[in-house]
PDB file of C-alpha atoms in Angstrom:
ATOM      1  CA  MET H   1       0.000   0.000   0.000  1.00  0.00           C
ATOM      2  CA  ASN H   2       1.061   3.543  -0.540  1.00  0.00           C
ATOM      3  CA  ARG H   3      -0.134   6.857   0.847  1.00  0.00           C
ATOM      4  CA  SER H   4      -3.104   6.852  -1.529  1.00  0.00           C
ATOM      5  CA  GLY H   5      -4.380   3.626   0.023  1.00  0.00           C
ATOM      6  CA  LYS H   6      -4.000   1.685  -3.229  1.00  0.00           C
ATOM      7  CA  ASP H   7      -1.812  -1.333  -3.857  1.00  0.00           C
ATOM      8  CA  VAL H   8       1.157   0.060  -5.761  1.00  0.00           C
ATOM      9  CA  GLN H   9       4.438  -1.800  -5.464  1.00  0.00           C
ATOM     10  CA  TRP H  10       7.656  -0.658  -7.101  1.00  0.00           C
ATOM     11  CA  VAL H  11       9.444  -3.657  -8.633  1.00  0.00           C
ATOM     12  CA  GLN H  12      12.548  -2.192 -10.280  1.00  0.00           C
ATOM     13  CA  SER H  13      13.837   0.613 -12.481  1.00  0.00           C
ATOM     14  CA  PHE H  14      16.010   0.825 -15.581  1.00  0.00           C
ATOM     15  CA  VAL H  15      18.134   3.955 -16.014  1.00  0.00           C
ATOM     16  CA  THR H  16      19.204   5.363 -19.385  1.00  0.00           C
ATOM     17  CA  PRO H  17      21.054   8.630 -19.993  1.00  0.00           C
ATOM     18  CA  ASP H  18      17.817  10.604 -20.421  1.00  0.00           C
ATOM     19  CA  LYS H  19      15.021   8.544 -18.806  1.00  0.00           C
ATOM     20  CA  ILE H  20      14.159   6.178 -16.019  1.00  0.00           C
ATOM     21  CA  TYR H  21      11.830   3.253 -16.741  1.00  0.00           C
ATOM     22  CA  CYS H  22      10.106   1.935 -13.622  1.00  0.00           C
ATOM     23  CA  ILE H  23       8.162  -1.280 -13.247  1.00  0.00           C
ATOM     24  CA  TYR H  24       5.276  -1.344 -10.764  1.00  0.00           C
ATOM     25  CA  ASN H  25       2.680  -3.869  -9.697  1.00  0.00           C
ATOM     26  CA  ALA H  26      -0.541  -1.898  -9.466  1.00  0.00           C
ATOM     27  CA  PRO H  27      -4.280  -2.429  -9.963  1.00  0.00           C
ATOM     28  CA  ASN H  28      -4.413   0.030 -12.893  1.00  0.00           C
ATOM     29  CA  GLU H  29      -2.697   2.918 -14.636  1.00  0.00           C
ATOM     30  CA  ASP H  30      -4.550   5.553 -12.599  1.00  0.00           C
ATOM     31  CA  ALA H  31      -3.153   4.124  -9.363  1.00  0.00           C
ATOM     32  CA  VAL H  32       0.386   4.504 -10.730  1.00  0.00           C
ATOM     33  CA  ARG H  33      -0.296   8.087 -11.844  1.00  0.00           C
ATOM     34  CA  GLU H  34      -1.689   8.938  -8.397  1.00  0.00           C
ATOM     35  CA  HIS H  35       1.334   7.311  -6.746  1.00  0.00           C
ATOM     36  CA  ALA H  36       3.651   9.424  -8.922  1.00  0.00           C
ATOM     37  CA  LYS H  37       1.722  12.591  -8.151  1.00  0.00           C
ATOM     38  CA  LEU H  38       1.833  11.976  -4.396  1.00  0.00           C
ATOM     39  CA  GLY H  39       5.532  11.116  -4.606  1.00  0.00           C
ATOM     40  CA  GLU H  40       6.179  14.267  -6.641  1.00  0.00           C
ATOM     41  CA  PHE H  41       7.966  12.458  -9.463  1.00  0.00           C
ATOM     42  CA  PRO H  42       7.026  12.577 -13.150  1.00  0.00           C
ATOM     43  CA  ALA H  43       5.165   9.776 -14.888  1.00  0.00           C
ATOM     44  CA  ASP H  44       5.342  10.886 -18.501  1.00  0.00           C
ATOM     45  CA  SER H  45       3.928   7.641 -19.863  1.00  0.00           C
ATOM     46  CA  VAL H  46       2.140   4.740 -18.165  1.00  0.00           C
ATOM     47  CA  ALA H  47       1.399   1.468 -19.973  1.00  0.00           C
ATOM     48  CA  ARG H  48       0.051  -1.913 -18.907  1.00  0.00           C
ATOM     49  CA  VAL H  49       2.406  -4.821 -19.573  1.00  0.00           C
ATOM     50  CA  THR H  50       0.546  -7.367 -21.709  1.00  0.00           C
ATOM     51  CA  GLN H  51       3.288  -9.923 -22.291  1.00  0.00           C
ATOM     52  CA  VAL H  52       6.686 -10.745 -20.856  1.00  0.00           C
ATOM     53  CA  ILE H  53       9.394 -12.100 -23.136  1.00  0.00           C
ATOM     54  CA  ASP H  54      12.596 -13.458 -21.658  1.00  0.00           C
ATOM     55  CA  PRO H  55      15.057 -16.275 -22.447  1.00  0.00           C
ATOM     56  CA  THR H  56      12.671 -18.884 -21.070  1.00  0.00           C
ATOM     57  CA  THR H  57       9.779 -17.768 -23.299  1.00  0.00           C
ATOM     58  CA  ALA H  58      11.690 -16.692 -26.419  1.00  0.00           C
ATOM     59  CA  GLU H  59      12.027 -20.216 -27.822  1.00  0.00           C
ATOM     60  CA  THR H  60       8.330 -20.979 -27.676  1.00  0.00           C
ATOM     61  CA  ILE H  61       6.376 -18.045 -28.989  1.00  0.00           C
ATOM     62  CA  ARG H  62       3.003 -18.249 -27.366  1.00  0.00           C
ATOM     63  CA  SER H  63       0.897 -15.843 -25.409  1.00  0.00           C
ATOM     64  CA  GLN H  64       1.832 -15.656 -21.769  1.00  0.00           C
ATOM     65  CA  SER H  65      -0.164 -13.884 -19.100  1.00  0.00           C
ATOM     66  CA  PRO H  66       1.698 -11.054 -17.403  1.00  0.00           C
ATOM     67  CA  ARG H  67       1.775 -10.728 -13.685  1.00  0.00           C
ATOM     68  CA  PRO H  68      -1.569  -9.225 -12.698  1.00  0.00           C
ATOM     69  CA  GLY H  69      -1.379  -5.467 -12.666  1.00  0.00           C
ATOM     70  CA  SER H  70       2.155  -5.115 -14.003  1.00  0.00           C
ATOM     71  CA  THR H  71       2.662  -1.582 -15.224  1.00  0.00           C
ATOM     72  CA  CYS H  72       5.621   0.156 -16.825  1.00  0.00           C
ATOM     73  CA  VAL H  73       6.260   3.855 -16.274  1.00  0.00           C
ATOM     74  CA  SER H  74       8.517   5.960 -18.455  1.00  0.00           C
ATOM     75  CA  ARG H  75       9.676   9.157 -16.834  1.00  0.00           C
ATOM     76  CA  SER H  76      12.312  11.705 -17.557  1.00  0.00           C
ATOM     77  CA  SER H  77      15.083  11.732 -15.029  1.00  0.00           C
ATOM     78  CA  ARG H  78      15.231  14.768 -12.798  1.00  0.00           C
ATOM     79  CA  SER H  79      18.859  15.437 -13.692  1.00  0.00           C
ATOM     80  CA  ALA H  80      18.063  15.387 -17.411  1.00  0.00           C
ATOM     81  CA  ARG H  81      15.151  17.759 -16.897  1.00  0.00           C
ATOM     82  CA  SER H  82      17.159  20.233 -14.884  1.00  0.00           C
ATOM     83  CA  SER H  83      20.019  20.251 -17.393  1.00  0.00           C
ATOM     84  CA  THR H  84      17.694  20.863 -20.349  1.00  0.00           C
ATOM     85  CA  GLY H  85      15.562  23.436 -18.590  1.00  0.00           C
TER      86      GLY H  85
END
């Protein structure tokens, strides 16, 4: 649970030179947006994960169910924003 009272769990983040991609388990996209707003960090794009592909699934291409509520957030890093204005 977070401050909003909704189940939002941060899983992990991937950092690139200009963005941070965060993976959350959440009931829906709105819950992630609210979590970002309360945490005062940007959530420029929020998308539901519909399929996971990894080395164990790559050989057999078939539809796999994602973890319930998995959501990916793309956000600009704060350092990149401050350096570009």
